[in-house]
Coordinates of N, CA and C in Angstrom, one line a residue:
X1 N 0.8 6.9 -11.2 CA -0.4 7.3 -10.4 C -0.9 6.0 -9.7
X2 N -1.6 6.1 -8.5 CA -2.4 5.2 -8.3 C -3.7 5.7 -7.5
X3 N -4.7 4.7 -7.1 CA -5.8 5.0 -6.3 C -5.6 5.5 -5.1
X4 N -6.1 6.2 -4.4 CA -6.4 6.0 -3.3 C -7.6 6.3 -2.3
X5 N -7.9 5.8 -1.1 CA -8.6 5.9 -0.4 C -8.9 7.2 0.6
X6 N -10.2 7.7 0.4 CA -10.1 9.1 1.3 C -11.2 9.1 2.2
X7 N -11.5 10.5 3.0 CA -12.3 9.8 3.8 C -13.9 9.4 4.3
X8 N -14.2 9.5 3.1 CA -15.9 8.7 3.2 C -15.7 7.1 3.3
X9 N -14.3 6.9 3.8 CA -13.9 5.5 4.2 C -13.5 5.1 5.8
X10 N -13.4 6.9 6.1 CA -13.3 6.4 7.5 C -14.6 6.0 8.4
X11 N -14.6 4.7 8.9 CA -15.4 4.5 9.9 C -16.6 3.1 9.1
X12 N -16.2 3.3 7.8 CA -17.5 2.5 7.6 C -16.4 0.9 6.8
X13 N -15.6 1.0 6.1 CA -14.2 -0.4 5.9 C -15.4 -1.5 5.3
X14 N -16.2 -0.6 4.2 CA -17.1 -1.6 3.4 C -15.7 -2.5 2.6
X15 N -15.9 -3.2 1.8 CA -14.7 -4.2 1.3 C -15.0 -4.5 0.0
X16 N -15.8 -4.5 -0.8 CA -16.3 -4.8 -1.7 C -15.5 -4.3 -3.0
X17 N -14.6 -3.4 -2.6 CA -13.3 -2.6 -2.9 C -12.2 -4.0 -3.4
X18 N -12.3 -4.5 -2.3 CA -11.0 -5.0 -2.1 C -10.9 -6.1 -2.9
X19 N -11.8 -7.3 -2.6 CA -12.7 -8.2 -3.7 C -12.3 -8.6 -5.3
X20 N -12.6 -7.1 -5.6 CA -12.0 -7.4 -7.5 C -10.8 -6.4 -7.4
X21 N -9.9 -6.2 -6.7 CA -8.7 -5.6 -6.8 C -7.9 -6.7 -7.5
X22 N -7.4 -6.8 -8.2 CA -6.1 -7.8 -8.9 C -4.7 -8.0 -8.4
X23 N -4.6 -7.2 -7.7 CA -3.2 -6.5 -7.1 C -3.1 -7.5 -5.8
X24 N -4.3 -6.9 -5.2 CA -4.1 -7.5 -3.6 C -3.7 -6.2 -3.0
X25 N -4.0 -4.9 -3.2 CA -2.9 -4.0 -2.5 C -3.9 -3.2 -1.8
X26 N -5.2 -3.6 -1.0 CA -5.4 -3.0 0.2 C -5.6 -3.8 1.6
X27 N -5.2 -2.4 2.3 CA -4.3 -2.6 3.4 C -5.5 -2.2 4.4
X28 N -5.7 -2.6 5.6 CA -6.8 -1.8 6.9 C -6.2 -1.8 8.1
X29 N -6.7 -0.8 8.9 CA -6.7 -1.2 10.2 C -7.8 -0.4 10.9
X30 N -8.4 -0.1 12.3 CA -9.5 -0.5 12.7 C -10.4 1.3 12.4
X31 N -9.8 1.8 11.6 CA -10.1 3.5 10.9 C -10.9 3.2 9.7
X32 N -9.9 2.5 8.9 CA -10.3 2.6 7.5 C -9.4 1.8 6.6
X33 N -9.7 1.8 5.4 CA -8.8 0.7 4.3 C -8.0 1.6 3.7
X34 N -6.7 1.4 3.1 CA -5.6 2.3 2.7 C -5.3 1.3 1.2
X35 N -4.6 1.7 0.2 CA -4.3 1.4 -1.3 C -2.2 1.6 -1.0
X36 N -2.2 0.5 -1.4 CA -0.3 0.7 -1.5 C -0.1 1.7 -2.7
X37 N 0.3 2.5 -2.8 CA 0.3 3.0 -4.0 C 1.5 2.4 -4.8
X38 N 2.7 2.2 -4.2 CA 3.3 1.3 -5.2 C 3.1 -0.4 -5.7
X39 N 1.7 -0.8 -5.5 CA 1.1 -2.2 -5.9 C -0.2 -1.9 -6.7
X40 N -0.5 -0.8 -6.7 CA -1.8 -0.4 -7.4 C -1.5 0.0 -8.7
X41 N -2.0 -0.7 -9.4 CA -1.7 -0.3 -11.5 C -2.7 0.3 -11.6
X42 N -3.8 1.4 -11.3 CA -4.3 2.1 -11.9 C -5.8 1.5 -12.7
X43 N -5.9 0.2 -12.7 CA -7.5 -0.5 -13.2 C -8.9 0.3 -13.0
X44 N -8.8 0.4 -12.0 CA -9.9 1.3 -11.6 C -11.1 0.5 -11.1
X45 N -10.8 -0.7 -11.1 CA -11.9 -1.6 -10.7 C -12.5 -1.9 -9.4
X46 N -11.7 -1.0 -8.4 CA -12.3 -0.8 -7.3 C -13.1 0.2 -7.2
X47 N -13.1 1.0 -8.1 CA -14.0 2.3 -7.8 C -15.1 2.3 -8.2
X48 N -15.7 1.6 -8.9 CA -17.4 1.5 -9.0 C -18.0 0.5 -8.1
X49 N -17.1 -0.3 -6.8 CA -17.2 -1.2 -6.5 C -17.9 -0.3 -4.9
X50 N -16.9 0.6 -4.7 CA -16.9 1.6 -3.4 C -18.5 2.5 -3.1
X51 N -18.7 1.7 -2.1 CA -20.6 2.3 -2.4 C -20.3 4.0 -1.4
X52 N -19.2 4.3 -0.5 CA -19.2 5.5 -0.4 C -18.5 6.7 -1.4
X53 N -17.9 6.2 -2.2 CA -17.6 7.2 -3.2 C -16.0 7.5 -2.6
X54 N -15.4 6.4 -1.9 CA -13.9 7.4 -1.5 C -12.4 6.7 -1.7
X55 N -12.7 6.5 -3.5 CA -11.8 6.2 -3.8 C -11.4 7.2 -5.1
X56 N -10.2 7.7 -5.3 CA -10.0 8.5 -6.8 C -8.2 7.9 -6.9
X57 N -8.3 8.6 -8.1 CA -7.2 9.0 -8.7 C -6.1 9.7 -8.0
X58 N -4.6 9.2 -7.6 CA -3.8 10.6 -6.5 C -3.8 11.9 -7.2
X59 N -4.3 12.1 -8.5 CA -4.2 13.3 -8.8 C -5.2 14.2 -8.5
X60 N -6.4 13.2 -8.9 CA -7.9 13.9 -8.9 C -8.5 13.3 -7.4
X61 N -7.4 13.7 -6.7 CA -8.3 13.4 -4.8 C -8.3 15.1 -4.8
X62 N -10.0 15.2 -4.3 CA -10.4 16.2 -3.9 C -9.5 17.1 -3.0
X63 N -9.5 18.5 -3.3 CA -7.9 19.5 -2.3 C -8.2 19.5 -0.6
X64 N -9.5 18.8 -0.6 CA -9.6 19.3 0.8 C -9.6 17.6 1.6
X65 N -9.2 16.5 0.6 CA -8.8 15.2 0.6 C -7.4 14.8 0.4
X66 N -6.5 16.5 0.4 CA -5.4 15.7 -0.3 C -4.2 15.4 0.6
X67 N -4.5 15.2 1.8 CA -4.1 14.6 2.5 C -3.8 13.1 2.6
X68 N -5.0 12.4 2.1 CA -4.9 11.0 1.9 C -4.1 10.5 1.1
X69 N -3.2 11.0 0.5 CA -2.7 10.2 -0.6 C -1.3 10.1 0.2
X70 N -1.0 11.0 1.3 CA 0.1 10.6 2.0 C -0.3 9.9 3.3
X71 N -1.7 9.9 3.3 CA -2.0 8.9 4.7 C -1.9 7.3 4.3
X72 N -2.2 7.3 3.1 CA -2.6 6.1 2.3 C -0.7 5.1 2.0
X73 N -0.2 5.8 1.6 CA 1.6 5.5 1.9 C 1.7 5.5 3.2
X74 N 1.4 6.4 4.4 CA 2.8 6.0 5.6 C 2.2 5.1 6.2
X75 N 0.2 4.4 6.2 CA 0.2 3.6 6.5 C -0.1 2.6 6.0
X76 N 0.4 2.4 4.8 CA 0.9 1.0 4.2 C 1.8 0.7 4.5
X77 N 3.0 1.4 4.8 CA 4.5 1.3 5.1 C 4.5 0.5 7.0
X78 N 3.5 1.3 7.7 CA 3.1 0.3 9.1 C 2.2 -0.6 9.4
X79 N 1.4 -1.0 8.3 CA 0.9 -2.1 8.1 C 1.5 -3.3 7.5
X80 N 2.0 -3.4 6.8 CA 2.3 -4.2 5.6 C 3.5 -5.2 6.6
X81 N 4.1 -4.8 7.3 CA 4.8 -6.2 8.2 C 3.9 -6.7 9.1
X82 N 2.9 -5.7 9.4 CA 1.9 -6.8 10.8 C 0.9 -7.5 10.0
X83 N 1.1 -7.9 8.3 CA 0.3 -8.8 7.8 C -1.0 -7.8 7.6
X84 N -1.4 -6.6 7.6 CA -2.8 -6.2 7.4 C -3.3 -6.1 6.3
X85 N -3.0 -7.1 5.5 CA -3.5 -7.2 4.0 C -4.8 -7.6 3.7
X86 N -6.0 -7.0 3.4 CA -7.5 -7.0 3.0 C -7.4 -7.3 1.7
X87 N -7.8 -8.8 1.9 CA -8.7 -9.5 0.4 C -9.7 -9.8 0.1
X88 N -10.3 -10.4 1.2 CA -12.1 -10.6 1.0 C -12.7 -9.8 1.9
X89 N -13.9 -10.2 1.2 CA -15.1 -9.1 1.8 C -15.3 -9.5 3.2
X90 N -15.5 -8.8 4.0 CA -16.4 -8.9 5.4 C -17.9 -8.6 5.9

C-alpha cells in the first residue's frame, strides 16, 4: 500500500506534507502534489501534516476519490525525469 494524494489538493499544493516525508517521494506540478507509490513505505507522517485532509491510504481513498490513486502513478511516471521532486516547504 501506499499514500496518496486526492483532491482537496487540487489547487491549493500546501507542502507541509512533503517536509517530514522520509522518503522524498512527492512529486508536483502546477495542479497539485502526487505520492510515488512505489517510494512511499506507508509512515503516515504526512497525514497529520496535510491541513486539507487529502491524503489516505490507496485502499481507504474515498470511492468517489478513487481515481487518484491512478492519477497519483501516471503522474509520477511524467514527472519524475523533468526532476519534479517536492522537498521543502513553499
Amino acid at each position: 500500500m501506499a499514500h496518496v494524494v486526492t483532491a482537496p489538493c487540487v489547487g491549493c499544493k500546501y507542502t507541509d506534507c512533503v517536509v517530514v516525508c522520509p522518503m522524498e517521494c512527492f512529486y508536483g506540478d502546477e495542479q497539485q502534489l502526487y505520492i510515488d507509490p512505489d517510494e512511499c513505505i506507508d509512515c503516515g507522517a504526512c497525514v497529520p501534516e496535510c491541513p486539507v485532509e487529502a491524503l489516505f491510504l490507496d485502499a481507504d481513498v474515498p470511492a468517489k476519490w478513487s481515481g487518484f490513486v491512478q492519477l497519483n502513478a501516471a503522474r509520477v511516471r511524467v514527472l519524475k525525469p523533468l526532476g519534479a521532486r517536492v522537498t521543502e516547504k513553499r
